[in-house]
Each structure stands twice: as structure tokens, then as C-alpha cells.
PDB file of N, CA and C in Angstrom:
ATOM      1  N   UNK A1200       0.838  -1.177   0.000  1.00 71.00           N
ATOM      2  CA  UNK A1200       0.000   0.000   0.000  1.00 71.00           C
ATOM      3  C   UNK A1200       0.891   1.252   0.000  1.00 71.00           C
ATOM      4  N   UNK A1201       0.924   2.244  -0.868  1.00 77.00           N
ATOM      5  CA  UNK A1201       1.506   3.435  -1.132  1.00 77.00           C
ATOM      6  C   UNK A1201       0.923   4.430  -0.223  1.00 77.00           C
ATOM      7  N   UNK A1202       1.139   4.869   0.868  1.00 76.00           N
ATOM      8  CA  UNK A1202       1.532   6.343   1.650  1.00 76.00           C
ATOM      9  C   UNK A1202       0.825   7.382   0.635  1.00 76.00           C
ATOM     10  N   UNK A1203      -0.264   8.306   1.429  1.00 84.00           N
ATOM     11  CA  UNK A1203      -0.914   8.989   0.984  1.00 84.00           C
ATOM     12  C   UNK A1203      -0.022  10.166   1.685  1.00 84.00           C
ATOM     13  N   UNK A1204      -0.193  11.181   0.460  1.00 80.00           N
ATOM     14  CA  UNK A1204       0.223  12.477   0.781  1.00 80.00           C
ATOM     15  C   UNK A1204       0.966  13.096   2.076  1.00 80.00           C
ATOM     16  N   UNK A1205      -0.483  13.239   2.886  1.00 83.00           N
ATOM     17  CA  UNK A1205      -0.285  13.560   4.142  1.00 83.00           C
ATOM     18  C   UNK A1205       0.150  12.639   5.554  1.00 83.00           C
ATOM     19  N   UNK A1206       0.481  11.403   4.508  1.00 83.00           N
ATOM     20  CA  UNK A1206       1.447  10.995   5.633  1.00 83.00           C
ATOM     21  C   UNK A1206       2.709  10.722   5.424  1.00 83.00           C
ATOM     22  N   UNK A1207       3.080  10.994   4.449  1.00 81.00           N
ATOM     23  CA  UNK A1207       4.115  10.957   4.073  1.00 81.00           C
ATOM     24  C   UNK A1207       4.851  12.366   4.742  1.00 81.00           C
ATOM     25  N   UNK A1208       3.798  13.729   4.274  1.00 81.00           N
ATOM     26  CA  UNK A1208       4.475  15.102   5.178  1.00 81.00           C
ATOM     27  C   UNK A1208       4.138  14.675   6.480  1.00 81.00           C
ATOM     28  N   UNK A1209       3.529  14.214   7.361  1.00 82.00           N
ATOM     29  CA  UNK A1209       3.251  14.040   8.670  1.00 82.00           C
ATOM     30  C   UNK A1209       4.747  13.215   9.328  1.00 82.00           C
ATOM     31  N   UNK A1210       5.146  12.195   8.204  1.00 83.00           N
ATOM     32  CA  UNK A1210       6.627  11.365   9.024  1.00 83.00           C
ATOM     33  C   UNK A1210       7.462  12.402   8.552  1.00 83.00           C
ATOM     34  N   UNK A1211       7.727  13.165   7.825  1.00 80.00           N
ATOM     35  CA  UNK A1211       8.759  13.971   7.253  1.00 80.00           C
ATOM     36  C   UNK A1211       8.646  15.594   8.472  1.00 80.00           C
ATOM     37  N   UNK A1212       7.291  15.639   8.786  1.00 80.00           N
ATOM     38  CA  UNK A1212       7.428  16.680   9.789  1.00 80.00           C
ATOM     39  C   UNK A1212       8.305  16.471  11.164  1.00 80.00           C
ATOM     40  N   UNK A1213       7.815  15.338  11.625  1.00 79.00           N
ATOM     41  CA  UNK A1213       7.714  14.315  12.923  1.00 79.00           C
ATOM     42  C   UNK A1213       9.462  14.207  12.588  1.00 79.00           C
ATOM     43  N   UNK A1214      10.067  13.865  11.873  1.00 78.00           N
ATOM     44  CA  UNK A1214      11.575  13.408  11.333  1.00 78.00           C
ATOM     45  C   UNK A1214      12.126  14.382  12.155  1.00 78.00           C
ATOM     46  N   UNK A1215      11.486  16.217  10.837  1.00 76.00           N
ATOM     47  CA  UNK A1215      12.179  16.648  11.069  1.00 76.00           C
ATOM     48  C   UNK A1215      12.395  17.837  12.530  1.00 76.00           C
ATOM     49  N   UNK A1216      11.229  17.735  13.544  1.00 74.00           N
ATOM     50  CA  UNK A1216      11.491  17.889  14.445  1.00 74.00           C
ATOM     51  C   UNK A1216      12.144  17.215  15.550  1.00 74.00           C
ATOM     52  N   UNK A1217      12.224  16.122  15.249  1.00 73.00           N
ATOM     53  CA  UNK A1217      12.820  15.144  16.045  1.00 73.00           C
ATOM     54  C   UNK A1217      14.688  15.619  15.697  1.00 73.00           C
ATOM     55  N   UNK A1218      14.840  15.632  14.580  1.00 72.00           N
ATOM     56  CA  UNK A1218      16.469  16.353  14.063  1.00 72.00           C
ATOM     57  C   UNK A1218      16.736  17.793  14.814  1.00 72.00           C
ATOM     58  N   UNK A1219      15.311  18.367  15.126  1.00 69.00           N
ATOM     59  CA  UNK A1219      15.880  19.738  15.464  1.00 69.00           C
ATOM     60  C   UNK A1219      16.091  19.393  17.264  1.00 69.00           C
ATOM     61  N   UNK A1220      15.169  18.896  17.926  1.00 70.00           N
ATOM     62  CA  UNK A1220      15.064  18.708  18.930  1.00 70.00           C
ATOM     63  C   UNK A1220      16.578  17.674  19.392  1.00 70.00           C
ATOM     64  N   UNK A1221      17.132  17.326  18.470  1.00 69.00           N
ATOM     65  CA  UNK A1221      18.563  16.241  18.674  1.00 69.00           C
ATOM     66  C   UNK A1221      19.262  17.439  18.533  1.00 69.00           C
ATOM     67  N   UNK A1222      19.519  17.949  17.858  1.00 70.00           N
ATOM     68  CA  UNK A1222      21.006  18.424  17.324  1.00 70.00           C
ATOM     69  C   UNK A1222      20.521  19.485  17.944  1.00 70.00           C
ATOM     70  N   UNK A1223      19.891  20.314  18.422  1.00 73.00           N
ATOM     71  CA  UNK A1223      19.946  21.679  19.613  1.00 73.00           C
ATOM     72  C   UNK A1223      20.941  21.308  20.732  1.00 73.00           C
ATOM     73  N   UNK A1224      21.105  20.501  21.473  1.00 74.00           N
ATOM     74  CA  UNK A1224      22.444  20.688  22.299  1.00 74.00           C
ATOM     75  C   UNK A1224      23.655  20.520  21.445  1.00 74.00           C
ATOM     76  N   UNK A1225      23.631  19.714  20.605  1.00 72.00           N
ATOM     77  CA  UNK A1225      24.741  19.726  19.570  1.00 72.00           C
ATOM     78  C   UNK A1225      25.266  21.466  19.242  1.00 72.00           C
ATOM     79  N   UNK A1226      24.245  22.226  18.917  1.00 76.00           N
ATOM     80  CA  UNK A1226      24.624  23.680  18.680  1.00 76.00           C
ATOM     81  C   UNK A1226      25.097  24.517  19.665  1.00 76.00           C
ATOM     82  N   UNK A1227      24.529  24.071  21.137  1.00 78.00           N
ATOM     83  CA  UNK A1227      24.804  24.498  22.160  1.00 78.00           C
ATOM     84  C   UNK A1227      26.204  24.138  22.550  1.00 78.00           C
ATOM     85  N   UNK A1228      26.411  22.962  22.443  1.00 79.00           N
ATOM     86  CA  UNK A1228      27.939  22.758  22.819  1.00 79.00           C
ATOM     87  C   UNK A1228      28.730  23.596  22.052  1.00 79.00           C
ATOM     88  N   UNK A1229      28.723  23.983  20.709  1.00 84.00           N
ATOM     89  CA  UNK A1229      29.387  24.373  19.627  1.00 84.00           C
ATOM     90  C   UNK A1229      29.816  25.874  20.052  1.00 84.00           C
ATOM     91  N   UNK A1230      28.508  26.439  20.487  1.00 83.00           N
ATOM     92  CA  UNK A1230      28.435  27.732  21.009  1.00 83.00           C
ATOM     93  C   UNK A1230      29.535  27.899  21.684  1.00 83.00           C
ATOM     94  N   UNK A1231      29.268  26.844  23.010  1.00 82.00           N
ATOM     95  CA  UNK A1231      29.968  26.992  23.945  1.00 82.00           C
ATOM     96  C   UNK A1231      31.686  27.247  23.784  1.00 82.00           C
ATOM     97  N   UNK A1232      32.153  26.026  22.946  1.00 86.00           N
ATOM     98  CA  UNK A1232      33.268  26.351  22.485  1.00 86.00           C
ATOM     99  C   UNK A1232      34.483  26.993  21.803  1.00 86.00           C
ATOM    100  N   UNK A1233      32.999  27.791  20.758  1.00 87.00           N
ATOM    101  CA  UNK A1233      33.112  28.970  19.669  1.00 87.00           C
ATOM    102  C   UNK A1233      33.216  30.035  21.241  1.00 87.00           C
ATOM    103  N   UNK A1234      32.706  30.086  22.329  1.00 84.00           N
ATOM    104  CA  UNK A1234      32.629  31.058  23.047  1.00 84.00           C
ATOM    105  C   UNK A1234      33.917  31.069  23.700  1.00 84.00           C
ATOM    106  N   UNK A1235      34.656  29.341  24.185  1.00 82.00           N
ATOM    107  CA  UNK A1235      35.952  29.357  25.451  1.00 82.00           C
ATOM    108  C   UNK A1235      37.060  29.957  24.035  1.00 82.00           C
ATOM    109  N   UNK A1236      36.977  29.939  23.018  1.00 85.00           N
ATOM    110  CA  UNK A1236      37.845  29.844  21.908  1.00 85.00           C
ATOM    111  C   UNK A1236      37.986  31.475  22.102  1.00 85.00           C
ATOM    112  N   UNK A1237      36.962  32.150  21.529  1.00 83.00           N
ATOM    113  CA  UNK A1237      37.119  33.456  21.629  1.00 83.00           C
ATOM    114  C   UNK A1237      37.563  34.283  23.550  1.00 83.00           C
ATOM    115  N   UNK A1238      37.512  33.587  24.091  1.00 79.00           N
ATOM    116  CA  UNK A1238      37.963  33.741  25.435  1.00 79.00           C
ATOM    117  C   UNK A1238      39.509  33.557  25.490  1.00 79.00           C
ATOM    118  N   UNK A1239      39.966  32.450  25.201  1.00 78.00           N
ATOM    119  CA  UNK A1239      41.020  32.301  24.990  1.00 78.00           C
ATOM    120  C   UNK A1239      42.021  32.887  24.028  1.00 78.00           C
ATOM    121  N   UNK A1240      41.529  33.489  23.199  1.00 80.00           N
ATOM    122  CA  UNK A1240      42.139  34.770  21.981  1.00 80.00           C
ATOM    123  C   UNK A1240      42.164  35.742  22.460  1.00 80.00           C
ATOM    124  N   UNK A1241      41.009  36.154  23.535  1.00 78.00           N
ATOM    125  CA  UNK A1241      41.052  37.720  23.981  1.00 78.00           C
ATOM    126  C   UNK A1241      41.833  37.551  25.716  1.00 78.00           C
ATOM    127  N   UNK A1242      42.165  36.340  26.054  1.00 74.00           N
ATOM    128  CA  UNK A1242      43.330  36.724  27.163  1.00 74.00           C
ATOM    129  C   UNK A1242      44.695  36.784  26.533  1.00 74.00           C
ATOM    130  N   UNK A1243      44.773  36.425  25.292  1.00 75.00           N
ATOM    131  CA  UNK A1243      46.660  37.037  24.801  1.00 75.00           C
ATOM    132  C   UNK A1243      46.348  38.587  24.586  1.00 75.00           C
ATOM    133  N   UNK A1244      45.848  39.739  25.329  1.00 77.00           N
ATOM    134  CA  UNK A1244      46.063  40.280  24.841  1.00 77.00           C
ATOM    135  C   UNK A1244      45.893  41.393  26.363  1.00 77.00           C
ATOM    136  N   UNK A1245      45.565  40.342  27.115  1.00 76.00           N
ATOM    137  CA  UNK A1245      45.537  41.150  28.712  1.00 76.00           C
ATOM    138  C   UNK A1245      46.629  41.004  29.268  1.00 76.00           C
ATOM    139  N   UNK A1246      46.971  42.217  30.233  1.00 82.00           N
ATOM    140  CA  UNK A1246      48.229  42.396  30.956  1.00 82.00           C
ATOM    141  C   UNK A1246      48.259  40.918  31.982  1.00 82.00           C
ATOM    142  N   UNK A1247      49.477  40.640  32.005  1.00 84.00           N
ATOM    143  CA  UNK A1247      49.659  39.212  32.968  1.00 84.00           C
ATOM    144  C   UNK A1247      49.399  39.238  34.588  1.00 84.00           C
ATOM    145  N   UNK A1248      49.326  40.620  34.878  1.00 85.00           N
ATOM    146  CA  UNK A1248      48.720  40.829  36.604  1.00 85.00           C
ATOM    147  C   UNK A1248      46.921  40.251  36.178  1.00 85.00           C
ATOM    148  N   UNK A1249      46.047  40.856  35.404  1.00 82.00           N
ATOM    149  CA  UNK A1249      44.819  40.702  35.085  1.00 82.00           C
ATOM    150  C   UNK A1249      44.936  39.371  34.951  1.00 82.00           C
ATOM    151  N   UNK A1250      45.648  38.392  33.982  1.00 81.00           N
ATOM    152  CA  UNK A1250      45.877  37.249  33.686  1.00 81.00           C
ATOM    153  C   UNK A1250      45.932  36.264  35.131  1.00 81.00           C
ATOM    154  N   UNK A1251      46.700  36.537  36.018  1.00 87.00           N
ATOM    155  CA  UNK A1251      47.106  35.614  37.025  1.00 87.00           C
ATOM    156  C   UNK A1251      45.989  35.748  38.359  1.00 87.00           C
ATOM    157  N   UNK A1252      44.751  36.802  37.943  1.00 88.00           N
ATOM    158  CA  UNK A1252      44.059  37.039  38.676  1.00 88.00           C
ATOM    159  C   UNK A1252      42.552  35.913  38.749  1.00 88.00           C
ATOM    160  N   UNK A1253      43.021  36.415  36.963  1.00 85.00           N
ATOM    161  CA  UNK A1253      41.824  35.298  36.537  1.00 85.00           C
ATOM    162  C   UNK A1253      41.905  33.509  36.852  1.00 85.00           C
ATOM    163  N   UNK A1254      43.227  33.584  36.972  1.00 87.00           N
ATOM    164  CA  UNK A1254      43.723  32.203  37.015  1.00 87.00           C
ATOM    165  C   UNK A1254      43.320  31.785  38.518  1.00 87.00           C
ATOM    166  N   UNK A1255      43.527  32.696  39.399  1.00 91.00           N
ATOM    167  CA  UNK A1255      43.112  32.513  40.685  1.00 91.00           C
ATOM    168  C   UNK A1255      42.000  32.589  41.018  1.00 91.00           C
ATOM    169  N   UNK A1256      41.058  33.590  40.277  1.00 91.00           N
ATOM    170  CA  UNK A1256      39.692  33.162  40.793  1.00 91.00           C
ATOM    171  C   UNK A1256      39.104  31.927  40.325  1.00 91.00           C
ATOM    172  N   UNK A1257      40.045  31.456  39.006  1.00 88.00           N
ATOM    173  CA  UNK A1257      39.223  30.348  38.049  1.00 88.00           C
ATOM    174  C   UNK A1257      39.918  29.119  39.417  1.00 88.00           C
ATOM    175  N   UNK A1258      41.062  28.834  39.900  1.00 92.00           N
ATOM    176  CA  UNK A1258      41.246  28.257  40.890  1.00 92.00           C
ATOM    177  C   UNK A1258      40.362  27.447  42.224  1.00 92.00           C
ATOM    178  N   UNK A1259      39.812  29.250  42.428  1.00 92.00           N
ATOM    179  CA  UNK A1259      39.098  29.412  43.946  1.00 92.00           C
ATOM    180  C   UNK A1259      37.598  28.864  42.911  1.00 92.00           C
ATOM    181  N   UNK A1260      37.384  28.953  41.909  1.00 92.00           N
ATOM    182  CA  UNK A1260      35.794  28.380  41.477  1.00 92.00           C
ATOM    183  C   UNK A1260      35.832  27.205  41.963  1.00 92.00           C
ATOM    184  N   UNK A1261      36.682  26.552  40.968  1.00 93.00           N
ATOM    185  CA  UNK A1261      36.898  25.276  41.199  1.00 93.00           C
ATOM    186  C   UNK A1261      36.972  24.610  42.294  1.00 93.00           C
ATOM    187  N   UNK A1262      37.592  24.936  43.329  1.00 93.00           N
ATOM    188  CA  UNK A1262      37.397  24.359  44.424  1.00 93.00           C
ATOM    189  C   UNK A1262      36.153  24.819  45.389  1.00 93.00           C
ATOM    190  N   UNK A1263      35.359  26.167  45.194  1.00 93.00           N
ATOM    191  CA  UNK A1263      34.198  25.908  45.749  1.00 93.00           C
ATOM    192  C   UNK A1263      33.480  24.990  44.935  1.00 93.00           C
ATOM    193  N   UNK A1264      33.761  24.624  43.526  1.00 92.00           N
ATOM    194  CA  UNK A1264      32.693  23.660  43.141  1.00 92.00           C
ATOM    195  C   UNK A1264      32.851  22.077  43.777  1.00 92.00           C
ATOM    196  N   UNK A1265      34.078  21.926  43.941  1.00 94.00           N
ATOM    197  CA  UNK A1265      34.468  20.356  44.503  1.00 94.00           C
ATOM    198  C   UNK A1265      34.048  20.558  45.682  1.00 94.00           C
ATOM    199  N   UNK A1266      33.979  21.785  46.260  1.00 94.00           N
ATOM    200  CA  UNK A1266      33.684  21.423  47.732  1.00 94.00           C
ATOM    201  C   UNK A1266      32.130  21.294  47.942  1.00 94.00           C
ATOM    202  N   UNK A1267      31.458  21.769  47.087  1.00 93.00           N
ATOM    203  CA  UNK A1267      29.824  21.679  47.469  1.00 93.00           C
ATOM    204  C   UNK A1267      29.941  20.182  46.894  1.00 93.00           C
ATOM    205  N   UNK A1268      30.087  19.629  45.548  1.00 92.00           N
ATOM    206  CA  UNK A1268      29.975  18.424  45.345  1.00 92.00           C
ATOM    207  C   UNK A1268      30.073  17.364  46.565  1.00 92.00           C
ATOM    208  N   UNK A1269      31.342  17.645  46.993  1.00 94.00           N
ATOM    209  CA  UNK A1269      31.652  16.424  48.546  1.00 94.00           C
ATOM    210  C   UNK A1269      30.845  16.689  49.183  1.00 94.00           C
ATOM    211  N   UNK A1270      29.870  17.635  49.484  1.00 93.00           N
ATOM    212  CA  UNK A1270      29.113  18.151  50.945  1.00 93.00           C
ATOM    213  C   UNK A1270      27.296  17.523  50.162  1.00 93.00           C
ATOM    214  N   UNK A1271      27.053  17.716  48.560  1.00 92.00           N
ATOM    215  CA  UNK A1271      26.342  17.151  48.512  1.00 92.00           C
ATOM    216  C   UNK A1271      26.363  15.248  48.167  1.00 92.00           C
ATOM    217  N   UNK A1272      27.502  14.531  48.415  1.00 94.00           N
ATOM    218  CA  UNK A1272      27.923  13.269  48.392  1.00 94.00           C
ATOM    219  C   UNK A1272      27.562  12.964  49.773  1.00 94.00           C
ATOM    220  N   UNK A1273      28.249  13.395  50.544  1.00 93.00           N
ATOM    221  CA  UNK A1273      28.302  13.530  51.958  1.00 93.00           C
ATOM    222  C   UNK A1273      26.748  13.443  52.658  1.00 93.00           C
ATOM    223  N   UNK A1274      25.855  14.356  51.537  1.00 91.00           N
ATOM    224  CA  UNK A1274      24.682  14.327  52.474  1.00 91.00           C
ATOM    225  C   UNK A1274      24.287  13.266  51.963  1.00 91.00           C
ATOM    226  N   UNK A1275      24.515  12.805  50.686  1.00 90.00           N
ATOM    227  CA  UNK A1275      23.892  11.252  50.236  1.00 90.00           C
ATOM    228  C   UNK A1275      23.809   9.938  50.695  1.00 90.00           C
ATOM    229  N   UNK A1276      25.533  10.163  51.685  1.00 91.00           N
ATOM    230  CA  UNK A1276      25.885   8.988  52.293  1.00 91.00           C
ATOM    231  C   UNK A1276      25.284   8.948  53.369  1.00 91.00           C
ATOM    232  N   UNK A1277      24.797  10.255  54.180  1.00 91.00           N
ATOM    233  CA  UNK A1277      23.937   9.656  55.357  1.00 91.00           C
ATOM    234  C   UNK A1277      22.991   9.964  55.242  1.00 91.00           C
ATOM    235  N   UNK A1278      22.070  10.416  54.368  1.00 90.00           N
ATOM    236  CA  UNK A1278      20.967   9.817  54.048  1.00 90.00           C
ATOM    237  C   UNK A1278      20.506   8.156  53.245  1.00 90.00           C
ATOM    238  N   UNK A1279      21.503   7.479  53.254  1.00 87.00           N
ATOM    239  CA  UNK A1279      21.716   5.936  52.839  1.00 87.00           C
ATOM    240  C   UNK A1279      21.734   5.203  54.000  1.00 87.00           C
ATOM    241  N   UNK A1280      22.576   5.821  54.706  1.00 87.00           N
ATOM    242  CA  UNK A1280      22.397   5.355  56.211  1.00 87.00           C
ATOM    243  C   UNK A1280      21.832   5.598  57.329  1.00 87.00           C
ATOM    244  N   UNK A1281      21.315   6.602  56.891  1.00 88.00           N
ATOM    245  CA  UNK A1281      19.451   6.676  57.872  1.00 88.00           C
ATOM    246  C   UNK A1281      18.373   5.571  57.168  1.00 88.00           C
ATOM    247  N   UNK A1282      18.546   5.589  55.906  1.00 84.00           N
ATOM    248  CA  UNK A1282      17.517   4.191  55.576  1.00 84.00           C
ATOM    249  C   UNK A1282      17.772   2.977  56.034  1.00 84.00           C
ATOM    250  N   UNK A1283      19.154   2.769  55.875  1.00 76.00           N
ATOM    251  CA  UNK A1283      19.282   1.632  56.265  1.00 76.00           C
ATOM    252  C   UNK A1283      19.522   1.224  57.699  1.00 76.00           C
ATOM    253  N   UNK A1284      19.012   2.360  58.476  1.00 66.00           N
ATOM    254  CA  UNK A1284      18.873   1.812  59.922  1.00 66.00           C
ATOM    255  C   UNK A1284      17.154   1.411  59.960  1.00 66.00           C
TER     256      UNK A1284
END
């Protein structure tokens, strides 16, 4: 049986939102990188006090981010072991 018209555009619609709805983080990542890229072009061109500042706050991020991570691990583990009492 040969596919009438409108279902043929109905799987071809359905396709092609399903392609847009996939590849949108795909663009997003792209962004993202097109964005650290141009970040990284426009610090060769900052004084190295500004430079070593950034490096230190990018430092101090980082470790407030590891540190909330452990504190939310931490609350995981004893909330595992309140159940299992």
C-alpha cells in the first residue's frame, strides 16, 4: 500500500522535528566552544597581573565547586544510612 500524501508530510514533519530537537544541544555545545575559543584569543592580549588574577579566581571556582559536590555526596551517604537503619 503506497503512503498517501499527508502521511508521508506528517513522518517527514515528525523526522524533522525530532532532528531539530537532537542536534539543539549539539549547537549548544558548539556555542559553547566557539565562546571558550574566543575567550582564549582575547586573554593574549591582557596584561599578565589581570591574567594571574583570573587564574586565581578560576582556581578558587573550582574548588568551591568540589567542595559543594563532597558536601552534597556527603549528604547522600547519610541519608543511605538513615535508611538503612
Amino acid at each position: 500500500m503506497v503512503p498517501t500524501k499527508e502521511e508521508v508530510e506528517l513522518k517527514i514533519g515528525k523526522l524533522a522535528a525530532w532532528y531539530d530537537t537532537a542536534a539543539r544541544p549539539l549547537k549548544w555545545i558548539r556555542q559553547v566552544q566557539d565562546f571558550k575559543k574566543d575567550i582564549k584569543k582575547s586573554m593574549d592580549y591582557l596584561p599578565s597581573e589581570v591574567k594571574s588574577r583570573l587564574k586565581e579566581k578560576k582556581k578558587a571556582l573550582e574548588l568551591y565547586m568540589l567542595e559543594k559536590r563532597l558536601i552534597e555526596i556527603e549528604d547522600l551517604i547519610r541519608k543511605e544510612k538513615q535508611k538503612g537503619k
